[in-house]
């Protein structure tokens, strides 16, 4: 007569489940404790110390409280605005 098969060892399964749970908890904690995304930098037009700025298409100049900007060219590729003179 054949002997019955031994009961499967569940310790490996329990260790694997515990490892997965610990990894999931670690990912959730890191995601919640990581620093928040930084806000986009302010536009140079909003910075009163910036006297001239450009986006490589238009150049704007501040004179007192007034702002004067040039006209964009035909084949213009805009980039992020940056201050060019303080």
PDB file of C-alpha atoms in Angstrom:
ATOM      1  CA  UNK A   1       0.000   0.000   0.000  1.00  0.00           C
ATOM      2  CA  UNK A   2       1.278   3.480  -0.841  1.00  0.00           C
ATOM      3  CA  UNK A   3       2.081   5.866   1.917  1.00  0.00           C
ATOM      4  CA  UNK A   4       0.164   9.173   2.002  1.00  0.00           C
ATOM      5  CA  UNK A   5       2.047  12.215   0.733  1.00  0.00           C
ATOM      6  CA  UNK A   6       3.563  14.341   3.475  1.00  0.00           C
ATOM      7  CA  UNK A   7       1.803  17.604   4.287  1.00  0.00           C
ATOM      8  CA  UNK A   8       3.311  20.510   2.345  1.00  0.00           C
ATOM      9  CA  UNK A   9       5.634  22.817   4.256  1.00  0.00           C
ATOM     10  CA  UNK A  10       3.930  26.219   4.404  1.00  0.00           C
ATOM     11  CA  UNK A  11       6.788  28.107   6.088  1.00  0.00           C
ATOM     12  CA  UNK A  12       8.273  29.149   2.747  1.00  0.00           C
ATOM     13  CA  UNK A  13       4.890  30.457   1.587  1.00  0.00           C
ATOM     14  CA  UNK A  14       4.428  32.381   4.833  1.00  0.00           C
ATOM     15  CA  UNK A  15       7.911  33.902   4.540  1.00  0.00           C
ATOM     16  CA  UNK A  16       7.217  34.966   0.950  1.00  0.00           C
ATOM     17  CA  UNK A  17       3.870  36.511   1.913  1.00  0.00           C
ATOM     18  CA  UNK A  18       5.522  38.364   4.789  1.00  0.00           C
ATOM     19  CA  UNK A  19       8.258  39.683   2.502  1.00  0.00           C
ATOM     20  CA  UNK A  20       5.707  40.935  -0.033  1.00  0.00           C
ATOM     21  CA  UNK A  21       3.697  42.636   2.725  1.00  0.00           C
ATOM     22  CA  UNK A  22       6.843  44.301   4.122  1.00  0.00           C
ATOM     23  CA  UNK A  23       7.896  45.499   0.671  1.00  0.00           C
ATOM     24  CA  UNK A  24       4.424  46.902  -0.005  1.00  0.00           C
ATOM     25  CA  UNK A  25       4.432  48.725   3.329  1.00  0.00           C
ATOM     26  CA  UNK A  26       7.898  50.155   2.626  1.00  0.00           C
ATOM     27  CA  UNK A  27       6.818  51.465  -0.793  1.00  0.00           C
ATOM     28  CA  UNK A  28       3.694  53.091   0.663  1.00  0.00           C
ATOM     29  CA  UNK A  29       5.684  54.721   3.478  1.00  0.00           C
ATOM     30  CA  UNK A  30       8.365  56.056   1.133  1.00  0.00           C
ATOM     31  CA  UNK A  31       5.723  57.439  -1.234  1.00  0.00           C
ATOM     32  CA  UNK A  32       3.965  59.258   1.597  1.00  0.00           C
ATOM     33  CA  UNK A  33       7.081  60.524   3.351  1.00  0.00           C
ATOM     34  CA  UNK A  34       8.948  61.677   0.234  1.00  0.00           C
ATOM     35  CA  UNK A  35       9.096  65.455  -0.268  1.00  0.00           C
ATOM     36  CA  UNK A  36       6.287  66.944  -2.304  1.00  0.00           C
ATOM     37  CA  UNK A  37       6.896  68.047  -5.860  1.00  0.00           C
ATOM     38  CA  UNK A  38       8.301  71.529  -6.141  1.00  0.00           C
ATOM     39  CA  UNK A  39       6.156  74.296  -7.483  1.00  0.00           C
ATOM     40  CA  UNK A  40       6.944  75.591 -10.917  1.00  0.00           C
ATOM     41  CA  UNK A  41       9.261  78.593 -10.807  1.00  0.00           C
ATOM     42  CA  UNK A  42       7.583  81.949 -11.003  1.00  0.00           C
ATOM     43  CA  UNK A  43       7.461  83.697 -14.326  1.00  0.00           C
ATOM     44  CA  UNK A  44      10.087  86.415 -14.802  1.00  0.00           C
ATOM     45  CA  UNK A  45       7.241  88.856 -15.518  1.00  0.00           C
ATOM     46  CA  UNK A  46       6.061  88.346 -11.925  1.00  0.00           C
ATOM     47  CA  UNK A  47       9.524  89.098 -10.497  1.00  0.00           C
ATOM     48  CA  UNK A  48       9.914  92.867  -9.987  1.00  0.00           C
ATOM     49  CA  UNK A  49      13.728  92.556  -9.882  1.00  0.00           C
ATOM     50  CA  UNK A  50      13.845  91.082 -13.403  1.00  0.00           C
ATOM     51  CA  UNK A  51      14.256  93.951 -15.865  1.00  0.00           C
ATOM     52  CA  UNK A  52      14.406  91.884 -19.064  1.00  0.00           C
ATOM     53  CA  UNK A  53      13.326  88.340 -19.943  1.00  0.00           C
ATOM     54  CA  UNK A  54      12.912  86.145 -22.994  1.00  0.00           C
ATOM     55  CA  UNK A  55      11.495  82.831 -24.145  1.00  0.00           C
ATOM     56  CA  UNK A  56      13.765  82.893 -27.230  1.00  0.00           C
ATOM     57  CA  UNK A  57      10.872  84.301 -29.282  1.00  0.00           C
ATOM     58  CA  UNK A  58       9.829  87.458 -27.496  1.00  0.00           C
ATOM     59  CA  UNK A  59      12.010  89.808 -25.463  1.00  0.00           C
ATOM     60  CA  UNK A  60      10.250  91.817 -22.779  1.00  0.00           C
ATOM     61  CA  UNK A  61      11.669  94.803 -20.915  1.00  0.00           C
ATOM     62  CA  UNK A  62      10.386  96.429 -17.738  1.00  0.00           C
ATOM     63  CA  UNK A  63      10.702 100.204 -17.402  1.00  0.00           C
ATOM     64  CA  UNK A  64       9.220 101.312 -14.101  1.00  0.00           C
ATOM     65  CA  UNK A  65       5.750  99.763 -13.941  1.00  0.00           C
ATOM     66  CA  UNK A  66       5.398  99.405 -17.716  1.00  0.00           C
ATOM     67  CA  UNK A  67       6.355  96.314 -19.717  1.00  0.00           C
ATOM     68  CA  UNK A  68       7.223  96.380 -23.416  1.00  0.00           C
ATOM     69  CA  UNK A  69       7.619  93.188 -25.463  1.00  0.00           C
ATOM     70  CA  UNK A  70       8.914  92.564 -28.978  1.00  0.00           C
ATOM     71  CA  UNK A  71       6.981  90.719 -31.679  1.00  0.00           C
ATOM     72  CA  UNK A  72       7.788  87.007 -32.208  1.00  0.00           C
ATOM     73  CA  UNK A  73       9.516  85.876 -35.369  1.00  0.00           C
ATOM     74  CA  UNK A  74       7.859  83.646 -37.966  1.00  0.00           C
ATOM     75  CA  UNK A  75       9.828  80.470 -37.221  1.00  0.00           C
ATOM     76  CA  UNK A  76       9.881  80.788 -33.475  1.00  0.00           C
ATOM     77  CA  UNK A  77      10.401  77.911 -31.034  1.00  0.00           C
ATOM     78  CA  UNK A  78       9.381  79.014 -27.550  1.00  0.00           C
ATOM     79  CA  UNK A  79      11.242  77.788 -24.506  1.00  0.00           C
ATOM     80  CA  UNK A  80      10.814  78.353 -20.807  1.00  0.00           C
ATOM     81  CA  UNK A  81      10.979  82.073 -20.012  1.00  0.00           C
ATOM     82  CA  UNK A  82      14.134  83.195 -18.243  1.00  0.00           C
ATOM     83  CA  UNK A  83      15.378  86.446 -16.805  1.00  0.00           C
ATOM     84  CA  UNK A  84      18.264  87.949 -18.782  1.00  0.00           C
ATOM     85  CA  UNK A  85      18.864  91.212 -16.871  1.00  0.00           C
ATOM     86  CA  UNK A  86      18.321  92.312 -13.285  1.00  0.00           C
TER      87      UNK A  86
END
